[in-house]
mmCIF file of C-alpha atoms in Angstrom:
data_model
loop_
_atom_site.group_PDB
_atom_site.id
_atom_site.type_symbol
_atom_site.label_atom_id
_atom_site.label_comp_id
_atom_site.label_asym_id
_atom_site.label_seq_id
_atom_site.Cartn_x
_atom_site.Cartn_y
_atom_site.Cartn_z
ATOM 1 C CA MET P 1 132.290 112.685 114.649
ATOM 2 C CA ASN P 2 131.402 109.699 116.803
ATOM 3 C CA ASP P 3 128.863 107.331 116.294
ATOM 4 C CA HIS P 4 127.174 108.739 119.414
ATOM 5 C CA TYR P 5 126.753 111.703 117.660
ATOM 6 C CA LEU P 6 125.477 110.030 114.137
ATOM 7 C CA LYS P 7 122.511 108.318 115.989
ATOM 8 C CA LYS P 8 121.515 111.278 117.753
ATOM 9 C CA LEU P 9 121.531 112.793 113.235
ATOM 10 C CA ASP P 10 119.652 110.614 112.442
ATOM 11 C CA ARG P 11 117.418 110.307 114.424
ATOM 12 C CA VAL P 12 116.835 113.914 115.140
ATOM 13 C CA THR P 13 116.311 113.982 110.779
ATOM 14 C CA ALA P 14 113.776 111.129 111.260
ATOM 15 C CA ILE P 15 111.914 112.792 114.356
ATOM 16 C CA LEU P 16 111.325 116.004 111.572
ATOM 17 C CA THR P 17 110.666 113.237 108.973
ATOM 18 C CA GLN P 18 107.955 112.019 111.413
ATOM 19 C CA LEU P 19 106.547 116.022 111.897
ATOM 20 C CA GLN P 20 106.188 116.326 108.532
ATOM 21 C CA SER P 21 103.970 113.840 107.903
ATOM 22 C CA LYS P 22 101.472 113.618 110.676
ATOM 23 C CA PRO P 23 99.479 115.530 112.631
ATOM 24 C CA ILE P 24 100.195 114.927 115.940
ATOM 25 C CA VAL P 25 103.406 112.951 117.290
ATOM 26 C CA ARG P 26 103.114 111.833 120.642
ATOM 27 C CA ALA P 27 107.039 111.928 122.228
ATOM 28 C CA GLN P 28 106.256 108.205 124.096
ATOM 29 C CA ASP P 29 105.483 106.693 120.118
ATOM 30 C CA LEU P 30 108.634 108.627 118.968
ATOM 31 C CA ALA P 31 110.396 106.716 122.183
ATOM 32 C CA GLU P 32 109.353 103.128 121.271
ATOM 33 C CA LYS P 33 110.060 103.808 117.615
ATOM 34 C CA PHE P 34 113.702 104.682 118.273
ATOM 35 C CA ASP P 35 114.560 102.476 121.269
ATOM 36 C CA VAL P 36 115.307 105.339 123.790
ATOM 37 C CA SER P 37 113.868 107.353 126.435
ATOM 38 C CA ILE P 38 111.193 109.894 126.472
ATOM 39 C CA ARG P 39 113.659 112.048 128.147
ATOM 40 C CA THR P 40 115.935 111.699 124.996
ATOM 41 C CA ILE P 41 113.319 112.162 122.900
ATOM 42 C CA TYR P 42 112.253 115.860 124.475
ATOM 43 C CA ARG P 43 116.377 116.852 124.146
ATOM 44 C CA ASP P 44 115.941 115.480 120.141
ATOM 45 C CA VAL P 45 112.952 118.116 120.357
ATOM 46 C CA LYS P 46 114.620 120.681 122.091
ATOM 47 C CA THR P 47 117.559 120.445 119.523
ATOM 48 C CA LEU P 48 115.347 120.550 116.605
ATOM 49 C CA GLU P 49 113.576 123.646 118.128
ATOM 50 C CA ASN P 50 117.015 125.409 118.843
ATOM 51 C CA ALA P 51 117.987 125.002 115.280
ATOM 52 C CA GLY P 52 114.359 127.206 113.857
ATOM 53 C CA ILE P 53 112.125 124.423 113.401
ATOM 54 C CA PRO P 54 108.739 126.214 114.897
ATOM 55 C CA ILE P 55 107.225 123.196 116.681
ATOM 56 C CA VAL P 56 103.966 123.112 118.306
ATOM 57 C CA GLY P 57 103.392 120.943 121.643
ATOM 58 C CA GLU P 58 104.878 120.230 124.724
ATOM 59 C CA ALA P 59 106.198 116.911 127.052
ATOM 60 C CA GLY P 60 103.761 114.815 127.899
ATOM 61 C CA SER P 61 101.274 116.201 124.561
ATOM 62 C CA GLY P 62 102.119 115.752 121.465
ATOM 63 C CA TYR P 63 104.482 117.307 118.927
ATOM 64 C CA SER P 64 103.867 119.033 115.243
ATOM 65 C CA LEU P 65 104.890 122.024 113.404
ATOM 66 C CA MET P 66 103.861 125.192 112.960
ATOM 67 C CA ASP P 67 100.894 125.462 110.534
ATOM 68 C CA GLY P 68 101.994 127.119 107.476
ATOM 69 C CA TYR P 69 105.319 126.004 108.131
ATOM 70 C CA LYS P 70 107.145 124.511 104.887
ATOM 71 C CA LEU P 71 110.544 122.837 104.514
ATOM 72 C CA PRO P 72 112.243 121.828 101.842
ATOM 73 C CA PRO P 73 111.772 118.528 99.749
ATOM 74 C CA VAL P 74 112.842 115.372 102.109
ATOM 75 C CA MET P 75 116.195 113.656 100.384
ATOM 76 C CA PHE P 76 115.548 110.085 100.104
ATOM 77 C CA THR P 77 118.441 107.081 100.751
ATOM 78 C CA LYS P 78 119.489 104.508 97.819
ATOM 79 C CA GLU P 79 118.231 102.122 99.953
ATOM 80 C CA GLU P 80 114.542 104.168 100.103
ATOM 81 C CA VAL P 81 114.465 104.869 96.330
ATOM 82 C CA LEU P 82 114.618 100.621 95.443
ATOM 83 C CA SER P 83 112.262 99.550 98.373
ATOM 84 C CA PHE P 84 109.674 102.365 96.125
ATOM 85 C CA ILE P 85 110.463 100.600 92.609
ATOM 86 C CA THR P 86 109.548 97.602 94.329
ATOM 87 C CA ALA P 87 106.559 98.610 95.967
ATOM 88 C CA GLU P 88 105.322 100.202 92.719
ATOM 89 C CA LYS P 89 105.496 96.517 91.337
ATOM 90 C CA LEU P 90 103.324 94.869 93.576
ATOM 91 C CA MET P 91 101.128 98.121 94.008
ATOM 92 C CA GLN P 92 100.938 97.758 89.751
ATOM 93 C CA ARG P 93 99.952 94.013 90.498
ATOM 94 C CA PHE P 94 98.018 93.855 93.900
ATOM 95 C CA SER P 95 96.221 97.052 94.477
ATOM 96 C CA HIS P 96 92.531 97.714 93.728
ATOM 97 C CA GLN P 97 91.686 99.805 90.134
ATOM 98 C CA SER P 98 90.606 102.150 92.142
ATOM 99 C CA LEU P 99 94.027 103.036 93.836
ATOM 100 C CA GLY P 100 95.998 102.290 91.353
ATOM 101 C CA THR P 101 95.950 106.082 89.008
ATOM 102 C CA HIS P 102 96.246 107.852 92.580
ATOM 103 C CA TYR P 103 99.374 105.803 93.318
ATOM 104 C CA GLN P 104 100.920 106.011 90.240
ATOM 105 C CA THR P 105 100.633 109.818 90.434
ATOM 106 C CA ALA P 106 102.067 109.827 94.194
ATOM 107 C CA MET P 107 104.991 107.798 92.462
ATOM 108 C CA GLU P 108 105.066 110.471 89.864
ATOM 109 C CA LYS P 109 105.714 113.390 92.223
ATOM 110 C CA VAL P 110 107.875 111.294 94.274
ATOM 111 C CA ARG P 111 110.040 110.752 91.064
ATOM 112 C CA SER P 112 109.905 114.715 90.632
ATOM 113 C CA VAL P 113 112.094 115.565 93.856
ATOM 114 C CA LEU P 114 114.718 112.371 93.643
ATOM 115 C CA LYS P 115 117.744 113.492 92.716
ATOM 116 C CA TYR P 116 119.075 112.931 89.254
ATOM 117 C CA SER P 117 121.487 109.935 89.779
ATOM 118 C CA ASP P 118 118.074 108.303 91.575
ATOM 119 C CA ARG P 119 116.146 109.041 88.991
ATOM 120 C CA ASN P 120 118.533 107.083 86.582
ATOM 121 C CA LEU P 121 118.609 104.213 89.327
ATOM 122 C CA ILE P 122 115.340 103.646 88.725
ATOM 123 C CA GLN P 123 115.594 103.957 85.577
ATOM 124 C CA HIS P 124 117.883 100.980 85.029
ATOM 125 C CA ILE P 125 116.089 98.644 87.191
ATOM 126 C CA GLU P 126 112.839 98.280 87.229
ATOM 127 C CA LYS P 127 112.829 96.798 84.889
ATOM 128 C CA GLN P 128 114.466 93.661 86.797
ATOM 129 C CA ILE P 129 112.055 93.651 89.140
ATOM 130 C CA ALA P 130 108.651 91.202 88.479
ATOM 131 C CA VAL P 131 105.840 90.302 90.140
ATOM 132 C CA PHE P 132 103.446 87.462 89.364
ATOM 133 C CA ASN P 133 99.996 87.289 90.492
ATOM 134 C CA TYR P 134 97.527 84.930 88.835
ATOM 135 C CA ARG P 135 94.436 86.498 91.357
ATOM 136 C CA PRO P 136 91.070 86.629 89.032
ATOM 137 C CA LYS P 137 89.933 89.767 87.616
ATOM 138 C CA THR P 138 87.095 91.534 89.162
ATOM 139 C CA GLU P 139 85.943 94.392 87.601
ATOM 140 C CA ASP P 140 83.908 97.298 89.585
ATOM 141 C CA SER P 141 81.036 98.679 88.689
ATOM 142 C CA VAL P 142 81.677 102.054 90.305
ATOM 143 C CA LYS P 143 84.515 104.229 89.462
ATOM 144 C CA ASN P 144 86.755 105.192 92.481
ATOM 145 C CA ILE P 145 85.123 102.874 95.294
ATOM 146 C CA ILE P 146 87.635 102.555 97.687
ATOM 147 C CA PRO P 147 88.592 106.169 97.676
ATOM 148 C CA THR P 148 84.577 106.382 98.509
ATOM 149 C CA ILE P 149 84.763 104.246 101.339
ATOM 150 C CA LEU P 150 88.193 105.628 103.067
ATOM 151 C CA GLU P 151 86.523 109.046 103.193
ATOM 152 C CA SER P 152 83.215 107.978 104.549
ATOM 153 C CA ILE P 153 85.530 105.944 107.606
ATOM 154 C CA ALA P 154 87.848 109.420 107.340
ATOM 155 C CA GLU P 155 84.440 111.469 107.775
ATOM 156 C CA LYS P 156 82.552 109.156 109.614
ATOM 157 C CA ASN P 157 79.690 108.971 107.441
ATOM 158 C CA GLN P 158 76.837 106.751 106.310
ATOM 159 C CA LEU P 159 77.436 105.021 103.172
ATOM 160 C CA SER P 160 74.153 104.197 101.323
ATOM 161 C CA ILE P 161 74.956 100.879 99.233
ATOM 162 C CA GLU P 162 73.645 98.310 96.702
ATOM 163 C CA TYR P 163 75.137 94.985 97.160
ATOM 164 C CA LYS P 164 74.781 92.117 95.093
ATOM 165 C CA THR P 165 74.962 88.044 96.957
ATOM 166 C CA VAL P 166 76.835 85.152 95.865
ATOM 167 C CA ASP P 167 73.747 84.099 94.795
ATOM 168 C CA SER P 168 72.704 87.188 93.249
ATOM 169 C CA ILE P 169 70.388 88.583 95.047
ATOM 170 C CA VAL P 170 70.315 92.720 95.046
ATOM 171 C CA SER P 171 69.966 94.447 98.609
ATOM 172 C CA GLN P 172 69.863 98.353 99.167
ATOM 173 C CA ARG P 173 71.917 98.464 102.421
ATOM 174 C CA THR P 174 73.474 101.136 104.891
ATOM 175 C CA ILE P 175 76.838 100.771 106.817
ATOM 176 C CA GLU P 176 79.261 102.383 108.812
ATOM 177 C CA ALA P 177 82.737 101.183 107.308
ATOM 178 C CA VAL P 178 84.836 100.331 110.039
ATOM 179 C CA GLY P 179 87.409 99.784 107.248
ATOM 180 C CA VAL P 180 88.786 97.847 104.141
ATOM 181 C CA PHE P 181 91.143 94.628 104.084
ATOM 182 C CA PHE P 182 92.798 92.321 101.356
ATOM 183 C CA GLU P 183 92.134 88.625 101.353
ATOM 184 C CA PHE P 184 91.911 85.474 98.940
ATOM 185 C CA ASN P 185 92.348 87.673 96.321
ATOM 186 C CA TYR P 186 89.292 90.265 96.733
ATOM 187 C CA TRP P 187 89.129 93.498 98.713
ATOM 188 C CA TYR P 188 86.118 93.588 101.402
ATOM 189 C CA ILE P 189 84.807 96.047 103.657
ATOM 190 C CA MET P 190 84.639 95.175 107.490
ATOM 191 C CA ALA P 191 81.375 97.354 107.965
ATOM 192 C CA PHE P 192 78.015 98.066 110.580
ATOM 193 C CA CYS P 193 74.534 97.080 108.543
ATOM 194 C CA THR P 194 72.212 99.103 109.911
ATOM 195 C CA LEU P 195 70.038 96.860 108.553
ATOM 196 C CA ARG P 196 71.142 93.662 109.990
ATOM 197 C CA LYS P 197 72.466 95.790 113.286
ATOM 198 C CA ASP P 198 75.633 93.633 113.093
ATOM 199 C CA PHE P 199 78.709 93.621 111.029
ATOM 200 C CA ARG P 200 79.622 92.375 108.183
ATOM 201 C CA GLN P 201 81.929 91.554 105.528
ATOM 202 C CA PHE P 202 80.744 93.269 101.799
ATOM 203 C CA ARG P 203 83.188 92.004 98.678
ATOM 204 C CA VAL P 204 83.716 95.097 97.373
ATOM 205 C CA ASP P 205 83.699 94.259 93.557
ATOM 206 C CA ARG P 206 79.610 92.943 94.091
ATOM 207 C CA ILE P 207 78.781 96.459 95.135
ATOM 208 C CA LEU P 208 76.884 97.547 92.088
ATOM 209 C CA GLN P 209 76.087 101.633 93.331
ATOM 210 C CA ILE P 210 77.604 103.338 96.587
ATOM 211 C CA SER P 211 76.867 106.939 97.913
ATOM 212 C CA LYS P 212 78.253 108.733 100.770
ATOM 213 C CA THR P 213 75.174 110.442 103.259
ATOM 214 C CA GLN P 214 75.243 112.864 105.314
ATOM 215 C CA ASN P 215 74.346 110.469 108.044
ATOM 216 C CA PRO P 216 76.552 110.606 110.760
ATOM 217 C CA PHE P 217 77.875 107.084 112.511
ATOM 218 C CA SER P 218 76.193 105.346 115.583
ATOM 219 C CA GLN P 219 78.860 104.892 117.321
ATOM 220 C CA GLU P 220 82.462 104.655 118.016
ATOM 221 C CA TYR P 221 85.080 102.294 116.545
ATOM 222 C CA GLY P 222 87.760 100.740 117.140
ATOM 223 C CA GLN P 223 90.850 99.218 114.444
ATOM 224 C CA ILE P 224 89.751 96.535 112.147
ATOM 225 C CA ASN P 225 91.337 93.843 113.444
ATOM 226 C CA ASP P 226 89.314 94.256 116.749
ATOM 227 C CA TYR P 227 86.126 92.803 114.079
ATOM 228 C CA ARG P 228 88.226 90.765 112.090
ATOM 229 C CA ARG P 229 89.625 88.550 115.308
ATOM 230 C CA ASN P 230 86.413 88.342 116.894
ATOM 231 C CA PRO P 231 83.594 88.226 114.437
ATOM 232 C CA GLU P 232 79.654 88.190 115.519
ATOM 233 C CA GLY P 233 77.347 85.611 115.221
ATOM 234 C CA ASN P 234 76.690 82.007 115.560
ATOM 235 C CA ARG P 235 80.426 80.360 116.112
ATOM 236 C CA MET P 236 80.845 76.527 116.218
ATOM 237 C CA LYS P 237 83.706 74.429 117.631
ATOM 238 C CA VAL P 238 85.160 71.939 115.426
ATOM 239 C CA ARG P 239 88.397 69.481 116.086
ATOM 240 C CA LEU P 240 90.443 68.190 113.033
ATOM 241 C CA LEU P 241 93.499 65.666 113.105
ATOM 242 C CA VAL P 242 95.630 66.936 109.621
ATOM 243 C CA ASP P 243 99.126 64.686 108.675
ATOM 244 C CA LYS P 244 101.737 66.204 109.214
ATOM 245 C CA LYS P 245 102.594 65.804 105.559
ATOM 246 C CA ILE P 246 100.108 68.664 104.704
ATOM 247 C CA ILE P 247 100.420 70.780 107.823
ATOM 248 C CA GLY P 248 102.642 73.761 106.147
ATOM 249 C CA HIS P 249 99.711 74.124 102.740
ATOM 250 C CA LEU P 250 98.031 75.057 105.521
ATOM 251 C CA SER P 251 99.614 78.183 107.021
ATOM 252 C CA ASN P 252 97.280 80.999 106.195
ATOM 253 C CA SER P 253 94.143 79.023 105.315
ATOM 254 C CA LYS P 254 93.417 77.692 108.400
ATOM 255 C CA LYS P 255 93.906 80.791 110.504
ATOM 256 C CA TYR P 256 91.519 82.555 108.201
ATOM 257 C CA TYR P 257 88.362 79.536 108.978
ATOM 258 C CA GLY P 258 89.017 79.926 112.675
ATOM 259 C CA LEU P 259 92.075 78.270 114.183
ATOM 260 C CA THR P 260 92.496 79.121 118.026
ATOM 261 C CA GLU P 261 94.744 76.072 118.725
ATOM 262 C CA GLU P 262 96.980 73.847 117.069
ATOM 263 C CA ILE P 263 98.863 70.637 118.896
ATOM 264 C CA GLU P 264 101.384 68.555 117.410
ATOM 265 C CA THR P 265 100.651 64.964 118.576
ATOM 266 C CA ASP P 266 102.461 61.403 117.668
ATOM 267 C CA LYS P 267 99.100 60.851 115.246
ATOM 268 C CA GLY P 268 99.000 64.318 113.649
ATOM 269 C CA PHE P 269 98.476 67.887 113.710
ATOM 270 C CA GLU P 270 94.898 68.272 116.437
ATOM 271 C CA LEU P 271 93.417 71.651 115.260
ATOM 272 C CA THR P 272 90.307 73.382 116.877
ATOM 273 C CA PHE P 273 88.537 75.508 114.891
ATOM 274 C CA GLU P 274 85.478 78.170 116.163
ATOM 275 C CA THR P 275 83.624 78.890 112.743
ATOM 276 C CA GLU P 276 80.522 80.812 111.726
ATOM 277 C CA TRP P 277 80.078 79.062 107.999
ATOM 278 C CA ILE P 278 79.811 75.655 109.398
ATOM 279 C CA ASP P 279 76.930 74.954 107.001
ATOM 280 C CA GLU P 280 78.964 75.684 103.594
ATOM 281 C CA GLY P 281 82.039 77.699 103.962
ATOM 282 C CA PHE P 282 83.935 75.242 106.145
ATOM 283 C CA PRO P 283 82.794 71.858 104.552
ATOM 284 C CA ARG P 284 83.912 72.883 101.016
ATOM 285 C CA TRP P 285 87.795 73.604 102.241
ATOM 286 C CA LEU P 286 87.893 71.090 104.095
ATOM 287 C CA ILE P 287 87.366 68.734 101.247
ATOM 288 C CA THR P 288 90.622 70.129 99.629
ATOM 289 C CA PHE P 289 92.406 68.163 101.774
ATOM 290 C CA ALA P 290 90.219 65.918 103.608
ATOM 291 C CA ASP P 291 91.865 62.616 102.096
ATOM 292 C CA TYR P 292 95.030 63.964 104.674
ATOM 293 C CA ALA P 293 91.912 64.666 107.643
ATOM 294 C CA THR P 294 90.029 63.198 110.148
ATOM 295 C CA VAL P 295 86.828 65.352 112.021
ATOM 296 C CA LEU P 296 87.289 64.732 115.805
ATOM 297 C CA GLU P 297 84.085 66.844 116.219
ATOM 298 C CA PRO P 298 81.123 67.700 116.053
ATOM 299 C CA GLU P 299 79.407 64.711 114.330
ATOM 300 C CA SER P 300 77.324 66.998 111.614
ATOM 301 C CA LEU P 301 80.276 68.319 110.022
ATOM 302 C CA ARG P 302 81.104 64.717 108.323
ATOM 303 C CA THR P 303 77.707 64.720 107.852
ATOM 304 C CA LYS P 304 78.209 67.954 106.183
ATOM 305 C CA LEU P 305 81.011 66.178 104.473
ATOM 306 C CA ASN P 306 80.167 63.225 103.299
ATOM 307 C CA ASP P 307 76.771 64.910 101.614
ATOM 308 C CA LEU P 308 79.176 66.774 99.988
ATOM 309 C CA LEU P 309 81.412 64.348 98.434
ATOM 310 C CA ILE P 310 78.197 62.579 97.429
ATOM 311 C CA LYS P 311 77.029 64.822 95.403
ATOM 312 C CA ILE P 312 80.789 65.608 93.701
ATOM 313 C CA SER P 313 80.713 62.305 93.320
ATOM 314 C CA ALA P 314 76.765 62.237 91.497
ATOM 315 C CA LYS P 315 78.111 65.084 89.205
ATOM 316 C CA HIS P 316 80.810 63.809 88.172
ATOM 317 C CA THR P 317 80.575 59.728 87.541
#
């Protein structure tokens, strides 16, 4: 069997896996995934149909397996099995506690369909992989909180939550969840708050109570990154000149605080931000490397930074 037919066999098998795992699969998406023409995908689908696989759909719309059709368990390669082990270790350390039990159950099902040799491989190698995590452990007041949030997104129904702010102020909110994300050691919900009539981030461990309602979303939402990259609110432009020796340590945090432009100059890196956190969050972040940075604008940030330094100095002298 030559290389061409081996590639086709691998691709056709992968297309079958896609059909098993998704309700609708578009030819255009498959063509992009496997870097082939759409016409090639049409031929691959025809190959599956000729092999007796009942595929519903047609070119130009999408493909799916006939409802109720069952296929034998998918066989995993050795590389895929090894990736499962690594993923499991990461999930044990970084997954939210409301997802951990469900993931463990899912992995038990995956292990049950592995060949004996692959199960033996897992047993020997899993103790050789370690993931060290130094994030603070948080305890949620609500069981299965993230699955509840994800169900509300899928069903497009509002959530009712009791939320405690960083100042320990408790309020009742009705929200329309857009998505969840993990950042800086915490899980957050990005949602439209019906009380504020605006998009807000809610830290999951500060939710005291949560319940799904029967009220549908008031509008359609895009992907979560659409809202995180373009947050609503009053944003202020900030420009900093940062020493080159420290810039590498800001690679992740600078994006979080609204970096829009970065220019290297002879004196250092000139960073431009658009931030909503000019009063508290931004100056407290800036103070962690203030000895390597100069505030170019606005003047109000210099004032806030100086006031914060005076408070810190007074408290520790």
